[in-house]
Coordinates of C-alpha atoms in Angstrom, one line a residue:
X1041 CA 7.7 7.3 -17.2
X1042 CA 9.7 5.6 -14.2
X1043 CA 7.3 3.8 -12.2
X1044 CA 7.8 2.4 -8.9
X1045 CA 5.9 -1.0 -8.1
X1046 CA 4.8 -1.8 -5.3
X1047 CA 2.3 -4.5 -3.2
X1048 CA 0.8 -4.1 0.0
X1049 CA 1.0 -7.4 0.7
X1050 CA 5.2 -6.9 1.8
X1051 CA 7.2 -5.0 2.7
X1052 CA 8.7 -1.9 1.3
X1053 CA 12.0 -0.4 1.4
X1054 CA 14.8 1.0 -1.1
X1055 CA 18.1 1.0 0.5
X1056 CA 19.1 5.0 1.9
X1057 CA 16.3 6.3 0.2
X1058 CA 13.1 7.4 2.0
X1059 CA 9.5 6.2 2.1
X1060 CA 8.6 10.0 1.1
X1061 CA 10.6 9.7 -1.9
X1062 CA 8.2 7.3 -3.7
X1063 CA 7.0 8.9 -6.8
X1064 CA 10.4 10.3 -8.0
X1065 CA 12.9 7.7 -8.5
X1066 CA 15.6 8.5 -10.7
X1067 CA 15.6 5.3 -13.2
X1068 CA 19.2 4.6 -14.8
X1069 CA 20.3 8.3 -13.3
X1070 CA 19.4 7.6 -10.4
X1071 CA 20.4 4.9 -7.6
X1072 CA 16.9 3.3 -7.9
X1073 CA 14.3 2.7 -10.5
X1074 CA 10.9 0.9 -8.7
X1075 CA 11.9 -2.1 -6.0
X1076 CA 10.1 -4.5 -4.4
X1077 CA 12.1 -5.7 -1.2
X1078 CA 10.3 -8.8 -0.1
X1079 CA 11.2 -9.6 3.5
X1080 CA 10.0 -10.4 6.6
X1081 CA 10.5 -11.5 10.0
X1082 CA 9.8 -15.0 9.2
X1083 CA 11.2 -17.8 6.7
X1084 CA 9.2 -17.3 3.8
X1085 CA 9.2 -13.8 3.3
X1086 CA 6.4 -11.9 5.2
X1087 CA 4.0 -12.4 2.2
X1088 CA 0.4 -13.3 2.1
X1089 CA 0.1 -16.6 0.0
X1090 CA -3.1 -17.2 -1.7
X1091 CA -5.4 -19.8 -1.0
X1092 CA -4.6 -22.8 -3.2
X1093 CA -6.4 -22.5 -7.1
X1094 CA -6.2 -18.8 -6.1
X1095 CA -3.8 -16.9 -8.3
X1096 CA -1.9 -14.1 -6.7
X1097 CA -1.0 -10.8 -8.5
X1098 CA 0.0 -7.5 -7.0
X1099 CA -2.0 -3.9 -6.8
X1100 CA 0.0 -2.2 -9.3
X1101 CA -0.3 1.4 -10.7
X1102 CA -1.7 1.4 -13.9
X1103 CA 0.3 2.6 -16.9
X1104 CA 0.1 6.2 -18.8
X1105 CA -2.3 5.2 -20.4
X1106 CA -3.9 2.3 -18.7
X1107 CA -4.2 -1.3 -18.6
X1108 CA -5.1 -2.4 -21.5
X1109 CA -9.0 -4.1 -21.5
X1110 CA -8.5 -6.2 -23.9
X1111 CA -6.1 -9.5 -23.5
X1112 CA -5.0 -9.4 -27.1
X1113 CA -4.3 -6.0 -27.2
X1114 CA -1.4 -6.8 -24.0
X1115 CA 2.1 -6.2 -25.4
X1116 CA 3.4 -9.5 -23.7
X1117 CA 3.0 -12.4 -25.7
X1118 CA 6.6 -13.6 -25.1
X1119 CA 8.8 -13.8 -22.2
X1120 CA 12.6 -14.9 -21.9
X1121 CA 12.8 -16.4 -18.5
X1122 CA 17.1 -15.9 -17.3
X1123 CA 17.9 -18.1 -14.4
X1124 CA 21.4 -17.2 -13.6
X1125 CA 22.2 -19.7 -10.3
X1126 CA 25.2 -19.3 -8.3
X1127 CA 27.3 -23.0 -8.9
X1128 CA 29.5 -22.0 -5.9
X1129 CA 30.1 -24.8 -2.9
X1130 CA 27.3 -23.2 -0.3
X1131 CA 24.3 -23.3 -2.6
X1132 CA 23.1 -26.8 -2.2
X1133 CA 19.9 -25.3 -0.1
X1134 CA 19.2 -22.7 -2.3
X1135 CA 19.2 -24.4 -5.3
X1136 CA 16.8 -27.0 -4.2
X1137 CA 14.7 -24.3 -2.9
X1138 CA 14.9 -22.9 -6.2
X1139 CA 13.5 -26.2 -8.1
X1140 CA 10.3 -26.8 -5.4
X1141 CA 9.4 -23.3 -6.2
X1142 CA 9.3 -23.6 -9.8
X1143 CA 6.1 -25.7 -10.6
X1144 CA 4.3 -22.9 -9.0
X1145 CA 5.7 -20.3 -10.1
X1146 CA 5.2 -21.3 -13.8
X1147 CA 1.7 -22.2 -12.9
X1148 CA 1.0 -18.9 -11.8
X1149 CA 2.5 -17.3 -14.4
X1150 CA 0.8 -19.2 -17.4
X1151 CA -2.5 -18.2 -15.4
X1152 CA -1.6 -14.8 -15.0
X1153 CA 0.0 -13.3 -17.6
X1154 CA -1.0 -13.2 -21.4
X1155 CA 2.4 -15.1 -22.9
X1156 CA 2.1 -18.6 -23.7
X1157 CA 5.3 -18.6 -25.3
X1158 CA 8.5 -18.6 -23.4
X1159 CA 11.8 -19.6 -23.3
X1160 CA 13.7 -20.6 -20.1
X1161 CA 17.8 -20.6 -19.6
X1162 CA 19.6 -21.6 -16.7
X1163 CA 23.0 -20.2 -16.4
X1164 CA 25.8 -20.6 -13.6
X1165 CA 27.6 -17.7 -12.3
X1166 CA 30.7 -19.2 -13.7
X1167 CA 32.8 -19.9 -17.3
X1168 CA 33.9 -23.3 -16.1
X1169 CA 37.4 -23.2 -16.2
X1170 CA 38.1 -22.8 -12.4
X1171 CA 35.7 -25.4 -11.4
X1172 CA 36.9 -27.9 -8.6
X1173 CA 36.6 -31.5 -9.0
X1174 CA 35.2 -34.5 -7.7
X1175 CA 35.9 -37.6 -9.2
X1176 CA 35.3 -41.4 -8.1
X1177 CA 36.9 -44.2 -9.9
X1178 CA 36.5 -48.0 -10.6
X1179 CA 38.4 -50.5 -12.4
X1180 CA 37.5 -49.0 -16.0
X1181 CA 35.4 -46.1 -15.3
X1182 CA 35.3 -42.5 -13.6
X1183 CA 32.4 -40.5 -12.5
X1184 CA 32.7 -36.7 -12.2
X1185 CA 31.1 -33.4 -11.1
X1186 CA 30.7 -30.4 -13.0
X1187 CA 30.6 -31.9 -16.1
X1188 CA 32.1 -32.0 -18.4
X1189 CA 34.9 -29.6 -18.1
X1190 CA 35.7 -32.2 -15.2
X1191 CA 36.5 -35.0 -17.8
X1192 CA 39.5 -33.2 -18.8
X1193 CA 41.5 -33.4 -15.7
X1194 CA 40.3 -36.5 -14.9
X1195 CA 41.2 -38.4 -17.8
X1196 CA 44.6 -36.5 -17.2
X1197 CA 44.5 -38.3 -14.2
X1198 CA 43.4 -41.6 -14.6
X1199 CA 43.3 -42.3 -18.5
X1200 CA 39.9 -44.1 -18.1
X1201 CA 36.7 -43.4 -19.6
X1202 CA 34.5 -40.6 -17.8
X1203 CA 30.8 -39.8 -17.4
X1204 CA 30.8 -42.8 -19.9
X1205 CA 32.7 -41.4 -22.9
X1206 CA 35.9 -42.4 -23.9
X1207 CA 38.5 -39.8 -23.5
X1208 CA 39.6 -39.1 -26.8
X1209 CA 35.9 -38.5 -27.3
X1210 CA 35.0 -36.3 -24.4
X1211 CA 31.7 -33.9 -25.3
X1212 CA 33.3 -30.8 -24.5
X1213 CA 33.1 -27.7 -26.5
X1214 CA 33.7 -24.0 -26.6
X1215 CA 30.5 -23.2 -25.2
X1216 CA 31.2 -25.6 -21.9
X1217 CA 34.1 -23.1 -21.0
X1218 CA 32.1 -19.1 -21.0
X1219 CA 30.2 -17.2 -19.3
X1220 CA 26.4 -17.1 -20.0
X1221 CA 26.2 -20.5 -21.4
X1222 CA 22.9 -22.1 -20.8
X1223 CA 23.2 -25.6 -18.5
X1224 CA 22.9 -28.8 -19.6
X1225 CA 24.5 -30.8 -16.8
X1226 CA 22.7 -31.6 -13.8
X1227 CA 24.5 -31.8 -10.3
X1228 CA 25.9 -35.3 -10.7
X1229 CA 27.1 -34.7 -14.3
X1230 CA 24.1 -35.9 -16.6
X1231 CA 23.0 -34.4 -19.2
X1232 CA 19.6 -32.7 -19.3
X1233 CA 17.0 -33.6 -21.9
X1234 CA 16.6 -30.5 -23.5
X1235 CA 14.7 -31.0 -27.1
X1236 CA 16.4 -30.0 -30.4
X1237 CA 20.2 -29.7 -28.8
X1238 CA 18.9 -26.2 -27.4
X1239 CA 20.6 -24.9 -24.1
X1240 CA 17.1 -23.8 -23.1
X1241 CA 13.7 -24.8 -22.9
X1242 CA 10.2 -23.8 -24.9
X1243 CA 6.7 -23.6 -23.5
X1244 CA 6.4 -27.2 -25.2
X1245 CA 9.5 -28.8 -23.9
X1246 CA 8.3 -32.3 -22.5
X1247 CA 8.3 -32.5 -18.7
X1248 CA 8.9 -29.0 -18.4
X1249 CA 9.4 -29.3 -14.8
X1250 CA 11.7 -32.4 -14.3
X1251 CA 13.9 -30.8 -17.3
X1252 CA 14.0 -27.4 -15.5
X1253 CA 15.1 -29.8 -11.9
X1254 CA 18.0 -31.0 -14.0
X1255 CA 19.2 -27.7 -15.6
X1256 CA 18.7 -25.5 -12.2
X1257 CA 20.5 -28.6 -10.3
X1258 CA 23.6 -27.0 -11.3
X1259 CA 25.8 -28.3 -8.7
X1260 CA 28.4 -26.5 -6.0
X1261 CA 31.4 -27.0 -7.6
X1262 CA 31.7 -23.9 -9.5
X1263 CA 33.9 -21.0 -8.9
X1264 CA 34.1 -19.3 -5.7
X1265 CA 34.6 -15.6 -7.1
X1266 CA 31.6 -15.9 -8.4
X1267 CA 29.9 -13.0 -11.2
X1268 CA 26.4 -13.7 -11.6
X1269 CA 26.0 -10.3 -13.7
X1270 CA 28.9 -11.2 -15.7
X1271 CA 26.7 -14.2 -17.0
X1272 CA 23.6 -12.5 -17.1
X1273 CA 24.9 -9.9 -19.8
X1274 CA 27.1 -12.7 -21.7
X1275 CA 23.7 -14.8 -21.7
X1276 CA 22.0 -11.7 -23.6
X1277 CA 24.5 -10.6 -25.7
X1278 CA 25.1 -10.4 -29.6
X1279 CA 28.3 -13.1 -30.0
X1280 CA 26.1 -15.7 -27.6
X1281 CA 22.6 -15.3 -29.0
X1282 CA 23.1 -14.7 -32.7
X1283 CA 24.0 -17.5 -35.4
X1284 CA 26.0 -20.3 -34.6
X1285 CA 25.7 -19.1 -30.9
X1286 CA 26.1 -21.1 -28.0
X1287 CA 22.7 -20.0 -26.6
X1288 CA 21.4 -18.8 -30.2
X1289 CA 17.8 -17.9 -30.0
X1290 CA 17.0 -17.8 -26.7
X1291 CA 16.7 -13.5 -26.9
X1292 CA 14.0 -12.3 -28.5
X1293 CA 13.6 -8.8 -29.8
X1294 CA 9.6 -9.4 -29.4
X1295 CA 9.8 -10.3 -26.0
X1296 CA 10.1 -9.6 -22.1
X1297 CA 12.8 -10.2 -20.6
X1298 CA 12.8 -11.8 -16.8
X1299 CA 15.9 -12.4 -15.3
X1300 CA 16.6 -14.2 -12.0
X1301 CA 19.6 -13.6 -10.1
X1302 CA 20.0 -16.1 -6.9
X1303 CA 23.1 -16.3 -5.0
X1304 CA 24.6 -16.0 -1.8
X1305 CA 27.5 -13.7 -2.1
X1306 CA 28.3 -10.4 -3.2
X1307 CA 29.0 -9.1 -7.0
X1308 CA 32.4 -7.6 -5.5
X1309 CA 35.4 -6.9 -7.8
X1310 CA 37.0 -5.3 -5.2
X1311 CA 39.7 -8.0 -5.9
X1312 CA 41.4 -8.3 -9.3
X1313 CA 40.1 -11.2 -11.3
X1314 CA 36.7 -11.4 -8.9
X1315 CA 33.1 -10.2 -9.4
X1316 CA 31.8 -8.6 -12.5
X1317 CA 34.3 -5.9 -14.0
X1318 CA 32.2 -2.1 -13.7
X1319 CA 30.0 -0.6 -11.6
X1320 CA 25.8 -1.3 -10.9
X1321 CA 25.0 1.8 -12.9
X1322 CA 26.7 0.4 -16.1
X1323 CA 25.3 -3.1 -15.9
X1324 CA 21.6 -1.9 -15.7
X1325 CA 22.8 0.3 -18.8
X1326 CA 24.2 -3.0 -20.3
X1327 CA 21.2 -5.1 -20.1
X1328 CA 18.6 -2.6 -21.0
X1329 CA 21.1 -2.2 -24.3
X1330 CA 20.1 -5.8 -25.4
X1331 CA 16.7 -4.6 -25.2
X1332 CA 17.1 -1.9 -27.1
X1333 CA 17.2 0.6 -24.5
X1334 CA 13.6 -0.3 -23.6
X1335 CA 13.4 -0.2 -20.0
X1336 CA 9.6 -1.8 -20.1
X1337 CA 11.2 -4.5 -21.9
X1338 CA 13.0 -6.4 -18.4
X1339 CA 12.3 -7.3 -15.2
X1340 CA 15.0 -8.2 -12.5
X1341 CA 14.5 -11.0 -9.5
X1342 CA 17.2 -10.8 -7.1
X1343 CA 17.5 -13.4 -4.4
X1344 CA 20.7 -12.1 -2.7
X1345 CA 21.9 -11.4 0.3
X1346 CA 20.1 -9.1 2.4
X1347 CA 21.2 -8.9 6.2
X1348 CA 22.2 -5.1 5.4
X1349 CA 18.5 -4.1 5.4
X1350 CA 15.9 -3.3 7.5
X1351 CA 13.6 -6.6 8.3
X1352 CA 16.4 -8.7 5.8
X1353 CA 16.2 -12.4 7.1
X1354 CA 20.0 -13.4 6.7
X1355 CA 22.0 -12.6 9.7
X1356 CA 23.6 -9.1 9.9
X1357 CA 27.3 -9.5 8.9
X1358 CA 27.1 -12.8 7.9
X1359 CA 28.4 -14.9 5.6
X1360 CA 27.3 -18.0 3.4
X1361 CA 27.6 -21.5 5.0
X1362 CA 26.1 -25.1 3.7
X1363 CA 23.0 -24.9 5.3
X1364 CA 21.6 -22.0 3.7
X1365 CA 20.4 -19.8 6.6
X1366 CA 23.7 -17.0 5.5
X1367 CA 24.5 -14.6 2.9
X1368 CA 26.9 -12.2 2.6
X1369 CA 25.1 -9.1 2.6
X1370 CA 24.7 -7.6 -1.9
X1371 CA 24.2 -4.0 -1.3
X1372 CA 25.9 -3.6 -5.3
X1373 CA 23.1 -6.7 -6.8
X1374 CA 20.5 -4.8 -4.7
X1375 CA 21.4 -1.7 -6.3
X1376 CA 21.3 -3.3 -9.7
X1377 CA 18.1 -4.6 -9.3
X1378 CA 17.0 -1.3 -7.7
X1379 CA 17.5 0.7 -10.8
X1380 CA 14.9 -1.3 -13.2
X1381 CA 12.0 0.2 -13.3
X1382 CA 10.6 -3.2 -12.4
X1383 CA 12.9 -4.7 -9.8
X1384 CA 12.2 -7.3 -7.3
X1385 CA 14.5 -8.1 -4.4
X1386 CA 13.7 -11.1 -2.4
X1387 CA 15.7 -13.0 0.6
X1388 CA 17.8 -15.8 -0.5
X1389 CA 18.0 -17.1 2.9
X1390 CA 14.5 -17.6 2.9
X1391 CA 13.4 -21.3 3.2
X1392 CA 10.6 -21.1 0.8
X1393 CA 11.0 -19.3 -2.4
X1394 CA 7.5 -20.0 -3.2
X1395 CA 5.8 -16.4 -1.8
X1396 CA 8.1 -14.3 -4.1
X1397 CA 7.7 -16.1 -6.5
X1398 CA 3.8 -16.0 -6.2
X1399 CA 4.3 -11.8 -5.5
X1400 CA 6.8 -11.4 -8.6
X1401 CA 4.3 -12.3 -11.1
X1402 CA 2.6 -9.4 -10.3
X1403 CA 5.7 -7.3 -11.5
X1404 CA 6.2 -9.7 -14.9
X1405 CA 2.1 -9.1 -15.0
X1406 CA 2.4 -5.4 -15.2
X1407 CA 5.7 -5.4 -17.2
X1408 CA 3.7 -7.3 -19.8
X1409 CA 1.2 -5.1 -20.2
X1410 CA 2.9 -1.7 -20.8
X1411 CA 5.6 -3.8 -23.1
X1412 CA 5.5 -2.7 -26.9
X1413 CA 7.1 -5.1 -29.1
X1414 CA 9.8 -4.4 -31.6
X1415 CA 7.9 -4.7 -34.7

């Protein structure tokens, strides 16, 4: 059954299609699954935030078959939370929006949905190769961002030890330098604490939120052609996931799958070498694939551009700029998020990430309980 969620709490729109049209979206055949746009006049989205201690969660239509009664009998008891963070030079804003935000929105969601076990990835929208540089320099030491593909120029540079490793002993592997790979660096090149050597978190990670500021810090020194689904389907597949994996065992077969897209520019490969190669239609086919075609099974967050739509809050035309009120308008992410059955497409000019956030668990909520779990 494609469903099409929805909250009346925001507002509701699916690019070119009309409001009529609401109980026949066309799933992956079709230019749109079920959407939430969440927009507004104002700077945080239009959306009724509940009182504080209140938790928020979204009128949904129930399944087939129901809701189930019964907590334990809820097909979600795991979730795979995918950050994928634009690392480009305009996103210093965003990204800091995107860190206050978080607390809550983990707060709400360990209230609100049944799954107490998760795991959480941060990924830029970037492999690391064509990263600029910044670099300062003392008498016997250098400091650089990103790390630590940076250490390679710089100790080509300046032959001196950087980020405070000798450079015949730099900490750089194969899995610094593709796409998908989970972050460990924060902005100012220091590495995260993740526990176990993992390139994500678990629910019992220790200072859940201070490790997720370091990891989602990812820094603005990243690529400009930037290819956020690119990174989202290298961060699910097979090669990264499986043994000996750079991310191995972050995908789980037994869980949901949320995945958070947050950028200000366009997916475009209109020019050779930018933007993630194919079209929307394939890449919703290509991620449901790592689910086993289970369309139940994901849930899509897009904060993108929006000043193509009706009521978007990032100026129409516009572009991105370093103090995060611009976007260049993402009419191919929105259509990628529009075909998921549960698809949520927030502003990323917004100056408070907090209200989707608070809406969105409603989707995941909902996801979770029609989910069946392989085995």
């Amino acid at each position: 059954m494609h469903r099409f969620v929805f909250a009346t709490t925001v507002a509701l729109w699916t690019a070119g299609t009309a409001c009529e049209n609401q109980s026949s979206h066309g799933g992956s055949d079709g230019t749109s699954g079920g959407v939430v746009l969440m927009t507004s006049d104002d700077s945080t989205g239009g959306i009724d935030v509940p009182d504080p201690g209140v938790v928020g969660k979204l009128d949904l239509p129930p399944s087939d078959g129901g809701r189930p009664d019964d907590p334990a009998a809820a097909g979600c008891a795991k979730a795979d939370f995918l950050f994928v963070i634009d690392n480009s030079g305009s996103m210093a804003d965003e990204q800091a929006n995107l860190i206050a935000s978080f607390p809550g929105f983990i707060a709400t969601i360990t209230q609100t949905i049944a799954a107490q076990d998760y795991h959480i990835m941060a990924v830029p929208t970037d492999d690391g190769q064509a990263a600029g540089l910044s670099t300062k320099c003392n008498a016997t030491s250098c400091a650089c961002m990103p790390a630590p593909i940076c250490c390679q120029k710089t100790c080509e540079l300046f032959g001196k030890d950087c980020n405070g490793f000798a450079c015949d002993a730099l900490p750089i592997s194969d899995c610094d330098q593709v796409y998908g790979r989970g972050n460990i660096y924060n902005a100012v090149g220091q590495r995260c604490d993740l526990a176990d050597g993992r390139r994500f978190m678990k629910a019992d990670q220790p200072d859940l939120a201070g490790t997720f500021e370091c990891v989602a810090n990812i820094g603005t020194h990243g690529s400009g052609a930037e290819k956020p689904v690119l990174a989202t389907l290298e961060a699910v597949s097979d090669p990264l996931n499986g043994p000996g994996g750079c991310d191995e065992g972050f995908l789980r077969d037994d869980a949901i799958l949320v995945v958070i897209i947050i950028t200000d520019e366009e997916d475009d490969n209109a020019i050779e070498g930018e933007g993630t190669p194919g079209l929307p239609k394939e890449w919703h086919e290509q991620l449901i694939a790592a689910k086993h075609g289970d369309t139940d099974a994901v849930v899509v967050l897009g904060l993108v551009g929006d000043g193509n739509l009706m009521g978007g809050l990032c100026p129409a035309g516009g572009g991105p700029n370093m103090d995060g009120t611009g976007a260049e308008s993402s009419p191919r992410l929105q259509e990628f998020v529009e075909r998921f059955e549960n698809g949520v497409i927030g502003s990323v000019c917004a100056t408070d990430y907090t209200p989707f956030f608070t809406e969105a668990v409603g989707v995941i909520d909902f996801a979770c309980d029609v989910f069946e779990p392989v085995g």
